[in-house]
Amino acid sequence: TGWPSAGDIDEAGANIQNAQTYNSNLIQHLASNKGTPLRPNLPVEVYIFALFNENLKPGPTSERHYGLFNPDGRMVYNLGLDNSESSSTLYIISSALELRPFLLVCFLCLAVSLLNSFISP
């Protein structure tokens, strides 16, 4: 799942604020362990699309802007993955997901690792 952070003029909902809100709310929902209406209180497996924006991908502008990071490694928007918050964010999500923490945590660990490699001297 995902939300584009930019789009063409006819893609009104494709903007950074909506993408950040969507993905932040998704992470909050996963951490709540509420499940889905059909399967309440069961862990939900989610894959966030995508890690990087794809600046060479053809099609509408939105197709190139689903990533959490730009191709150069800069965050498109902050989901709490900066150095000061990353460990506490990962701990909260990992603790809340209980049975399947590796699904989201592995993704977030990769994102934090990539971010750190770009900002380290």
Tab-separated table of N, CA, C and O in Angstrom:
chain	number	residue	atom	x	y	z
A	1	THR	N	0.834	-1.174	0.000
A	1	THR	CA	0.000	0.000	0.000
A	1	THR	C	0.883	1.243	0.000
A	1	THR	O	2.057	1.174	0.358
A	2	GLY	N	0.348	2.348	-0.379
A	2	GLY	CA	1.107	3.585	-0.386
A	2	GLY	C	0.258	4.747	-0.867
A	2	GLY	O	-0.914	4.584	-1.210
A	3	TRP	N	0.880	5.934	-0.878
A	3	TRP	CA	0.201	7.145	-1.333
A	3	TRP	C	1.243	8.027	-2.004
A	3	TRP	O	2.316	8.247	-1.454
A	4	PRO	N	0.939	8.561	-3.180
A	4	PRO	CA	1.922	9.403	-3.877
A	4	PRO	C	2.083	10.773	-3.219
A	4	PRO	O	1.109	11.361	-2.753
A	5	SER	N	3.318	11.252	-3.211
A	5	SER	CA	3.613	12.549	-2.602
A	5	SER	C	3.591	13.689	-3.623
A	5	SER	O	3.776	14.845	-3.260
A	6	ALA	N	3.366	13.372	-4.875
A	6	ALA	CA	3.254	14.394	-5.929
A	6	ALA	C	2.473	13.777	-7.085
A	6	ALA	O	2.424	12.557	-7.241
A	7	GLY	N	1.884	14.649	-7.895
A	7	GLY	CA	1.114	14.165	-9.041
A	7	GLY	C	0.851	15.270	-10.032
A	7	GLY	O	1.226	16.425	-9.828
A	8	ASP	N	0.193	14.894	-11.112
A	8	ASP	CA	-0.190	15.861	-12.140
A	8	ASP	C	-1.335	16.737	-11.627
A	8	ASP	O	-1.933	16.463	-10.583
A	9	ILE	N	-1.676	17.758	-12.378
A	9	ILE	CA	-2.713	18.712	-11.983
A	9	ILE	C	-4.063	18.025	-11.732
A	9	ILE	O	-4.835	18.453	-10.881
A	10	ASP	N	-4.334	16.928	-12.440
A	10	ASP	CA	-5.603	16.219	-12.273
A	10	ASP	C	-5.542	15.141	-11.189
A	10	ASP	O	-6.481	14.371	-11.008
A	11	GLU	N	-4.443	15.077	-10.438
A	11	GLU	CA	-4.289	14.126	-9.336
A	11	GLU	C	-4.246	14.915	-8.021
A	11	GLU	O	-3.223	15.004	-7.350
A	12	ALA	N	-5.399	15.481	-7.666
A	12	ALA	CA	-5.482	16.441	-6.565
A	12	ALA	C	-4.999	15.901	-5.225
A	12	ALA	O	-4.434	16.636	-4.426
A	13	GLY	N	-5.203	14.638	-4.933
A	13	GLY	CA	-4.823	14.093	-3.633
A	13	GLY	C	-3.363	13.696	-3.512
A	13	GLY	O	-2.906	13.332	-2.443
A	14	ALA	N	-2.640	13.763	-4.621
A	14	ALA	CA	-1.238	13.342	-4.620
A	14	ALA	C	-0.353	14.494	-4.159
A	14	ALA	O	0.084	15.321	-4.947
A	15	ASN	N	-0.101	14.542	-2.850
A	15	ASN	CA	0.768	15.588	-2.297
A	15	ASN	C	1.453	15.068	-1.039
A	15	ASN	O	1.069	14.032	-0.487
A	16	ILE	N	2.474	15.790	-0.606
A	16	ILE	CA	3.278	15.347	0.528
A	16	ILE	C	2.440	15.220	1.799
A	16	ILE	O	2.565	14.242	2.538
A	17	GLN	N	1.580	16.173	2.065
A	17	GLN	CA	0.775	16.128	3.286
A	17	GLN	C	-0.111	14.878	3.329
A	17	GLN	O	-0.175	14.198	4.357
A	18	ASN	N	-0.772	14.560	2.228
A	18	ASN	CA	-1.628	13.372	2.208
A	18	ASN	C	-0.820	12.085	2.323
A	18	ASN	O	-1.237	11.142	3.001
A	19	ALA	N	0.336	12.032	1.655
A	19	ALA	CA	1.175	10.836	1.731
A	19	ALA	C	1.680	10.622	3.157
A	19	ALA	O	1.653	9.506	3.686
A	20	GLN	N	2.135	11.692	3.795
A	20	GLN	CA	2.629	11.599	5.161
A	20	GLN	C	1.503	11.180	6.111
A	20	GLN	O	1.686	10.314	6.966
A	21	THR	N	0.336	11.770	5.946
A	21	THR	CA	-0.814	11.423	6.785
A	21	THR	C	-1.207	9.970	6.596
A	21	THR	O	-1.424	9.234	7.564
A	22	TYR	N	-1.288	9.533	5.341
A	22	TYR	CA	-1.689	8.156	5.044
A	22	TYR	C	-0.731	7.157	5.688
A	22	TYR	O	-1.150	6.247	6.403
A	23	ASN	N	0.565	7.324	5.435
A	23	ASN	CA	1.536	6.364	5.959
A	23	ASN	C	1.677	6.450	7.470
A	23	ASN	O	1.851	5.431	8.142
A	24	SER	N	1.576	7.641	8.052
A	24	SER	CA	1.613	7.775	9.513
A	24	SER	C	0.411	7.093	10.146
A	24	SER	O	0.546	6.381	11.152
A	25	ASN	N	-0.770	7.285	9.567
A	25	ASN	CA	-1.976	6.641	10.096
A	25	ASN	C	-1.902	5.121	9.933
A	25	ASN	O	-2.368	4.381	10.807
A	26	LEU	N	-1.322	4.668	8.828
A	26	LEU	CA	-1.148	3.235	8.619
A	26	LEU	C	-0.275	2.637	9.724
A	26	LEU	O	-0.623	1.622	10.337
A	27	ILE	N	0.841	3.276	10.004
A	27	ILE	CA	1.749	2.779	11.042
A	27	ILE	C	1.062	2.814	12.411
A	27	ILE	O	1.179	1.878	13.195
A	28	GLN	N	0.319	3.877	12.688
A	28	GLN	CA	-0.422	3.957	13.958
A	28	GLN	C	-1.433	2.820	14.059
A	28	GLN	O	-1.595	2.208	15.111
A	29	HIS	N	-2.132	2.536	12.969
A	29	HIS	CA	-3.130	1.471	12.989
A	29	HIS	C	-2.461	0.116	13.220
A	29	HIS	O	-2.947	-0.704	14.012
A	30	LEU	N	-1.340	-0.121	12.559
A	30	LEU	CA	-0.625	-1.380	12.767
A	30	LEU	C	-0.178	-1.519	14.220
A	30	LEU	O	-0.268	-2.597	14.804
A	31	ALA	N	0.304	-0.435	14.785
A	31	ALA	CA	0.779	-0.460	16.171
A	31	ALA	C	-0.355	-0.680	17.166
A	31	ALA	O	-0.126	-1.167	18.272
A	32	SER	N	-1.576	-0.365	16.778
A	32	SER	CA	-2.719	-0.519	17.683
A	32	SER	C	-3.175	-1.968	17.826
A	32	SER	O	-3.929	-2.288	18.746
A	33	ASN	N	-2.755	-2.839	16.918
A	33	ASN	CA	-3.171	-4.249	16.912
A	33	ASN	C	-4.682	-4.434	16.815
A	33	ASN	O	-5.223	-5.417	17.318
A	34	LYS	N	-5.375	-3.493	16.198
A	34	LYS	CA	-6.827	-3.607	16.063
A	34	LYS	C	-7.248	-4.523	14.928
A	34	LYS	O	-8.398	-4.913	14.848
A	35	GLY	N	-6.331	-4.848	14.016
A	35	GLY	CA	-6.689	-5.700	12.892
A	35	GLY	C	-7.557	-4.963	11.896
A	35	GLY	O	-7.487	-3.740	11.758
A	36	THR	N	-8.419	-5.715	11.223
A	36	THR	CA	-9.334	-5.147	10.230
A	36	THR	C	-10.768	-5.407	10.688
A	36	THR	O	-10.985	-6.230	11.584
A	37	PRO	N	-11.756	-4.762	10.072
A	37	PRO	CA	-13.143	-5.052	10.469
A	37	PRO	C	-13.511	-6.538	10.322
A	37	PRO	O	-14.219	-7.084	11.157
A	38	LEU	N	-12.992	-7.189	9.281
A	38	LEU	CA	-13.297	-8.606	9.083
A	38	LEU	C	-12.520	-9.502	10.040
A	38	LEU	O	-12.990	-10.565	10.429
A	39	ARG	N	-11.312	-9.072	10.429
A	39	ARG	CA	-10.454	-9.871	11.313
A	39	ARG	C	-9.893	-9.005	12.451
A	39	ARG	O	-8.709	-8.703	12.480
A	40	PRO	N	-10.762	-8.604	13.367
A	40	PRO	CA	-10.303	-7.749	14.467
A	40	PRO	C	-9.301	-8.478	15.363
A	40	PRO	O	-9.363	-9.689	15.517
A	41	ASN	N	-8.385	-7.708	15.910
A	41	ASN	CA	-7.381	-8.193	16.859
A	41	ASN	C	-6.395	-9.199	16.275
A	41	ASN	O	-5.727	-9.911	17.023
A	42	LEU	N	-6.302	-9.292	14.975
A	42	LEU	CA	-5.301	-10.144	14.340
A	42	LEU	C	-4.239	-9.268	13.682
A	42	LEU	O	-4.555	-8.209	13.142
A	43	PRO	N	-2.981	-9.702	13.710
A	43	PRO	CA	-1.929	-8.910	13.060
A	43	PRO	C	-2.208	-8.734	11.574
A	43	PRO	O	-2.756	-9.621	10.921
A	44	VAL	N	-1.829	-7.587	11.062
A	44	VAL	CA	-2.020	-7.273	9.650
A	44	VAL	C	-0.650	-7.217	8.987
A	44	VAL	O	0.264	-6.562	9.493
A	45	GLU	N	-0.490	-7.912	7.873
A	45	GLU	CA	0.750	-7.853	7.111
A	45	GLU	C	0.641	-6.733	6.089
A	45	GLU	O	-0.305	-6.703	5.300
A	46	VAL	N	1.594	-5.822	6.117
A	46	VAL	CA	1.562	-4.667	5.224
A	46	VAL	C	2.929	-4.452	4.602
A	46	VAL	O	3.946	-4.572	5.288
A	47	TYR	N	2.940	-4.144	3.335
A	47	TYR	CA	4.155	-3.765	2.630
A	47	TYR	C	3.949	-2.359	2.095
A	47	TYR	O	3.008	-2.120	1.339
A	48	ILE	N	4.785	-1.441	2.528
A	48	ILE	CA	4.641	-0.048	2.090
A	48	ILE	C	5.324	0.117	0.747
A	48	ILE	O	6.484	-0.246	0.580
A	49	PHE	N	4.597	0.646	-0.204
A	49	PHE	CA	5.105	0.911	-1.536
A	49	PHE	C	5.331	2.405	-1.644
A	49	PHE	O	4.406	3.187	-1.497
A	50	ALA	N	6.462	2.835	-1.838
A	50	ALA	CA	7.722	2.163	-2.128
A	50	ALA	C	8.801	2.814	-1.276
A	50	ALA	O	8.597	3.864	-0.684
A	51	LEU	N	9.960	2.223	-1.230
A	51	LEU	CA	11.050	2.803	-0.457
A	51	LEU	C	11.579	4.066	-1.132
A	51	LEU	O	11.811	5.069	-0.494
A	52	PHE	N	11.754	4.007	-2.470
A	52	PHE	CA	12.311	5.149	-3.204
A	52	PHE	C	11.354	5.638	-4.284
A	52	PHE	O	10.655	4.840	-4.912
A	53	ASN	N	11.339	6.950	-4.512
A	53	ASN	CA	10.684	7.495	-5.695
A	53	ASN	C	11.436	6.992	-6.914
A	53	ASN	O	12.650	6.808	-6.874
A	54	GLU	N	10.713	6.770	-7.999
A	54	GLU	CA	11.316	6.248	-9.228
A	54	GLU	C	11.278	7.337	-10.296
A	54	GLU	O	10.349	7.393	-11.089
A	55	ASN	N	12.295	8.175	-10.319
A	55	ASN	CA	12.274	9.352	-11.182
A	55	ASN	C	12.317	9.030	-12.672
A	55	ASN	O	12.023	9.899	-13.495
A	56	LEU	N	12.640	7.810	-13.061
A	56	LEU	CA	12.686	7.446	-14.483
A	56	LEU	C	11.477	6.616	-14.913
A	56	LEU	O	11.384	6.212	-16.067
A	57	LYS	N	10.546	6.357	-14.028
A	57	LYS	CA	9.374	5.534	-14.332
A	57	LYS	C	8.422	6.301	-15.253
A	57	LYS	O	8.119	7.473	-15.012
A	58	PRO	N	7.934	5.665	-16.312
A	58	PRO	CA	6.996	6.352	-17.211
A	58	PRO	C	5.591	6.448	-16.596
A	58	PRO	O	5.303	5.793	-15.596
A	59	GLY	N	4.751	7.244	-17.219
A	59	GLY	CA	3.373	7.374	-16.767
A	59	GLY	C	3.127	8.673	-16.043
A	59	GLY	O	3.952	9.590	-16.073
A	60	PRO	N	1.986	8.756	-15.360
A	60	PRO	CA	1.637	9.973	-14.631
A	60	PRO	C	2.682	10.292	-13.559
A	60	PRO	O	3.374	9.400	-13.063
A	61	THR	N	2.760	11.538	-13.195
A	61	THR	CA	3.721	11.983	-12.183
A	61	THR	C	3.580	11.197	-10.888
A	61	THR	O	4.579	10.854	-10.246
A	62	SER	N	2.356	10.881	-10.496
A	62	SER	CA	2.150	10.153	-9.242
A	62	SER	C	2.873	8.812	-9.229
A	62	SER	O	3.336	8.366	-8.184
A	63	GLU	N	2.998	8.163	-10.376
A	63	GLU	CA	3.678	6.865	-10.447
A	63	GLU	C	5.143	6.953	-10.046
A	63	GLU	O	5.737	5.956	-9.654
A	64	ARG	N	5.730	8.111	-10.137
A	64	ARG	CA	7.146	8.303	-9.786
A	64	ARG	C	7.340	8.788	-8.351
A	64	ARG	O	8.465	8.997	-7.918
A	65	HIS	N	6.238	8.977	-7.611
A	65	HIS	CA	6.338	9.618	-6.293
A	65	HIS	C	5.653	8.854	-5.161
A	65	HIS	O	5.021	9.449	-4.296
A	66	TYR	N	5.800	7.550	-5.130
A	66	TYR	CA	5.272	6.755	-4.021
A	66	TYR	C	6.311	6.516	-2.937
A	66	TYR	O	5.996	6.028	-1.863
A	67	GLY	N	7.572	6.839	-3.176
A	67	GLY	CA	8.649	6.505	-2.251
A	67	GLY	C	8.700	7.356	-1.001
A	67	GLY	O	8.240	8.499	-0.977
A	68	LEU	N	9.296	6.769	0.037
A	68	LEU	CA	9.568	7.509	1.260
A	68	LEU	C	10.849	8.321	1.122
A	68	LEU	O	11.063	9.277	1.856
A	69	PHE	N	11.703	7.913	0.160
A	69	PHE	CA	12.971	8.586	-0.087
A	69	PHE	C	13.086	8.972	-1.556
A	69	PHE	O	12.526	8.301	-2.427
A	70	ASN	N	13.821	10.039	-1.820
A	70	ASN	CA	14.162	10.414	-3.197
A	70	ASN	C	15.297	9.519	-3.675
A	70	ASN	O	15.978	8.884	-2.853
A	71	PRO	N	15.539	9.463	-4.982
A	71	PRO	CA	16.637	8.632	-5.482
A	71	PRO	C	17.998	8.976	-4.882
A	71	PRO	O	18.869	8.116	-4.793
A	72	ASP	N	18.184	10.217	-4.428
A	72	ASP	CA	19.469	10.600	-3.826
A	72	ASP	C	19.546	10.275	-2.330
A	72	ASP	O	20.518	10.586	-1.664
A	73	GLY	N	18.504	9.653	-1.791
A	73	GLY	CA	18.515	9.228	-0.395
A	73	GLY	C	17.872	10.168	0.586
A	73	GLY	O	17.699	9.829	1.756
A	74	ARG	N	17.493	11.377	0.148
A	74	ARG	CA	16.812	12.316	1.049
A	74	ARG	C	15.378	11.849	1.306
A	74	ARG	O	14.710	11.369	0.408
A	75	MET	N	14.917	12.014	2.568
A	75	MET	CA	13.528	11.669	2.869
A	75	MET	C	12.589	12.611	2.125
A	75	MET	O	12.848	13.814	2.060
A	76	VAL	N	11.498	12.076	1.609
A	76	VAL	CA	10.475	12.909	0.981
A	76	VAL	C	9.691	13.627	2.074
A	76	VAL	O	9.387	14.803	1.959
A	77	TYR	N	9.375	12.922	3.135
A	77	TYR	CA	8.716	13.479	4.314
A	77	TYR	C	9.115	12.624	5.500
A	77	TYR	O	9.581	11.500	5.352
A	78	ASN	N	8.931	13.149	6.694
A	78	ASN	CA	9.399	12.474	7.892
A	78	ASN	C	8.312	11.566	8.471
A	78	ASN	O	7.207	12.011	8.736
A	79	LEU	N	8.667	10.314	8.667
A	79	LEU	CA	7.781	9.369	9.345
A	79	LEU	C	8.363	8.959	10.691
A	79	LEU	O	8.064	7.905	11.215
A	80	GLY	N	9.232	9.804	11.254
A	80	GLY	CA	9.860	9.467	12.513
A	80	GLY	C	11.076	8.588	12.342
A	80	GLY	O	11.434	7.845	13.243
A	81	LEU	N	11.714	8.636	11.191
A	81	LEU	CA	12.879	7.794	10.926
A	81	LEU	C	14.187	8.558	11.046
A	81	LEU	O	15.219	8.058	10.646
A	82	ASP	N	14.153	9.759	11.598
A	82	ASP	CA	15.414	10.481	11.755
A	82	ASP	C	16.188	9.905	12.932
A	82	ASP	O	15.685	9.096	13.696
A	83	ASN	N	17.436	10.297	13.072
A	83	ASN	CA	18.314	9.709	14.091
A	83	ASN	C	17.772	9.845	15.501
A	83	ASN	O	17.927	8.953	16.314
A	84	SER	N	17.132	10.956	15.822
A	84	SER	CA	16.698	11.174	17.194
A	84	SER	C	15.492	10.324	17.571
A	84	SER	O	15.267	10.061	18.732
A	85	GLU	N	14.709	9.895	16.601
A	85	GLU	CA	13.482	9.176	16.907
A	85	GLU	C	13.474	7.740	16.419
A	85	GLU	O	12.590	6.981	16.768
A	86	SER	N	14.429	7.349	15.595
A	86	SER	CA	14.326	6.048	14.931
A	86	SER	C	14.274	4.880	15.898
A	86	SER	O	13.455	3.990	15.741
A	87	SER	N	15.112	4.851	16.910
A	87	SER	CA	15.122	3.693	17.789
A	87	SER	C	13.828	3.590	18.590
A	87	SER	O	13.295	2.507	18.764
A	88	SER	N	13.293	4.716	19.078
A	88	SER	CA	12.046	4.650	19.833
A	88	SER	C	10.885	4.295	18.913
A	88	SER	O	9.992	3.553	19.297
A	89	THR	N	10.887	4.801	17.678
A	89	THR	CA	9.829	4.459	16.718
A	89	THR	C	9.854	2.966	16.439
A	89	THR	O	8.815	2.307	16.463
A	90	LEU	N	11.039	2.422	16.186
A	90	LEU	CA	11.146	0.995	15.901
A	90	LEU	C	10.723	0.168	17.108
A	90	LEU	O	10.055	-0.843	16.973
A	91	TYR	N	11.077	0.603	18.317
A	91	TYR	CA	10.712	-0.140	19.516
A	91	TYR	C	9.197	-0.162	19.703
A	91	TYR	O	8.605	-1.198	19.976
A	92	ILE	N	8.560	0.982	19.551
A	92	ILE	CA	7.103	1.059	19.724
A	92	ILE	C	6.399	0.163	18.719
A	92	ILE	O	5.516	-0.603	19.065
A	93	ILE	N	6.806	0.256	17.450
A	93	ILE	CA	6.160	-0.553	16.420
A	93	ILE	C	6.436	-2.029	16.662
A	93	ILE	O	5.541	-2.862	16.600
A	94	SER	N	7.669	-2.377	16.974
A	94	SER	CA	8.029	-3.766	17.218
A	94	SER	C	7.244	-4.338	18.397
A	94	SER	O	6.730	-5.444	18.336
A	95	SER	N	7.137	-3.586	19.468
A	95	SER	CA	6.408	-4.054	20.642
A	95	SER	C	4.929	-4.237	20.336
A	95	SER	O	4.314	-5.209	20.768
A	96	ALA	N	4.364	-3.320	19.605
A	96	ALA	CA	2.930	-3.362	19.337
A	96	ALA	C	2.540	-4.473	18.373
A	96	ALA	O	1.467	-5.043	18.474
A	97	LEU	N	3.414	-4.817	17.451
A	97	LEU	CA	3.066	-5.819	16.454
A	97	LEU	C	3.188	-7.253	16.976
A	97	LEU	O	2.690	-8.172	16.354
A	98	GLU	N	3.833	-7.441	18.102
A	98	GLU	CA	3.977	-8.718	18.791
A	98	GLU	C	4.346	-9.890	17.902
A	98	GLU	O	5.502	-10.248	17.817
A	99	LEU	N	3.401	-10.533	17.246
A	99	LEU	CA	3.665	-11.785	16.555
A	99	LEU	C	4.466	-11.654	15.266
A	99	LEU	O	5.143	-12.573	14.858
A	100	ARG	N	4.358	-10.541	14.577
A	100	ARG	CA	5.031	-10.392	13.292
A	100	ARG	C	5.770	-9.065	13.191
A	100	ARG	O	5.561	-8.312	12.242
A	101	PRO	N	6.624	-8.755	14.141
A	101	PRO	CA	7.299	-7.455	14.086
A	101	PRO	C	8.264	-7.325	12.925
A	101	PRO	O	8.527	-6.231	12.465
A	102	PHE	N	8.754	-8.435	12.422
A	102	PHE	CA	9.769	-8.374	11.375
A	102	PHE	C	9.258	-7.772	10.088
A	102	PHE	O	10.016	-7.185	9.335
A	103	LEU	N	7.977	-7.851	9.798
A	103	LEU	CA	7.469	-7.348	8.527
A	103	LEU	C	7.672	-5.851	8.370
A	103	LEU	O	8.236	-5.384	7.392
A	104	LEU	N	7.206	-5.097	9.345
A	104	LEU	CA	7.353	-3.655	9.276
A	104	LEU	C	8.713	-3.207	9.780
A	104	LEU	O	9.328	-2.305	9.226
A	105	VAL	N	9.209	-3.852	10.807
A	105	VAL	CA	10.464	-3.433	11.399
A	105	VAL	C	11.620	-3.621	10.421
A	105	VAL	O	12.504	-2.770	10.336
A	106	CYS	N	11.626	-4.702	9.656
A	106	CYS	CA	12.688	-4.896	8.666
A	106	CYS	C	12.683	-3.764	7.651
A	106	CYS	O	13.730	-3.246	7.277
A	107	PHE	N	11.505	-3.375	7.222
A	107	PHE	CA	11.400	-2.269	6.277
A	107	PHE	C	11.929	-0.981	6.908
A	107	PHE	O	12.713	-0.266	6.314
A	108	LEU	N	11.510	-0.698	8.138
A	108	LEU	CA	11.948	0.530	8.799
A	108	LEU	C	13.446	0.500	9.095
A	108	LEU	O	14.122	1.517	8.976
A	109	CYS	N	13.972	-0.679	9.466
A	109	CYS	CA	15.418	-0.789	9.700
A	109	CYS	C	16.192	-0.490	8.427
A	109	CYS	O	17.215	0.193	8.456
A	110	LEU	N	15.706	-0.997	7.304
A	110	LEU	CA	16.355	-0.718	6.025
A	110	LEU	C	16.317	0.773	5.735
A	110	LEU	O	17.319	1.368	5.336
A	111	ALA	N	15.173	1.396	5.963
A	111	ALA	CA	15.044	2.829	5.698
A	111	ALA	C	15.987	3.633	6.587
A	111	ALA	O	16.670	4.549	6.126
A	112	VAL	N	16.054	3.291	7.876
A	112	VAL	CA	16.942	4.002	8.792
A	112	VAL	C	18.396	3.794	8.392
A	112	VAL	O	19.198	4.723	8.380
A	113	SER	N	18.741	2.561	8.028
A	113	SER	CA	20.101	2.262	7.610
A	113	SER	C	20.493	3.058	6.374
A	113	SER	O	21.590	3.631	6.297
A	114	LEU	N	19.605	3.116	5.406
A	114	LEU	CA	19.870	3.887	4.196
A	114	LEU	C	20.009	5.361	4.515
A	114	LEU	O	20.915	6.032	4.026
A	115	LEU	N	19.126	5.871	5.352
A	115	LEU	CA	19.188	7.270	5.727
A	115	LEU	C	20.507	7.579	6.422
A	115	LEU	O	21.182	8.559	6.096
A	116	ASN	N	20.897	6.741	7.361
A	116	ASN	CA	22.159	6.964	8.074
A	116	ASN	C	23.360	6.920	7.142
A	116	ASN	O	24.310	7.664	7.326
A	117	SER	N	23.320	6.065	6.130
A	117	SER	CA	24.465	5.985	5.203
A	117	SER	C	24.602	7.253	4.370
A	117	SER	O	25.693	7.594	3.952
A	118	PHE	N	23.505	7.944	4.156
A	118	PHE	CA	23.566	9.169	3.367
A	118	PHE	C	23.968	10.388	4.188
A	118	PHE	O	24.507	11.340	3.659
A	119	ILE	N	23.687	10.365	5.495
A	119	ILE	CA	23.998	11.549	6.305
A	119	ILE	C	25.279	11.391	7.132
A	119	ILE	O	25.739	12.339	7.722
A	120	SER	N	25.834	10.185	7.169
A	120	SER	CA	27.092	9.975	7.900
A	120	SER	C	28.242	10.533	7.109
A	120	SER	O	28.263	10.490	5.880
A	121	PRO	N	29.274	11.067	7.812
A	121	PRO	CA	30.429	11.638	7.098
A	121	PRO	C	31.252	10.574	6.384
A	121	PRO	O	31.237	9.460	6.641
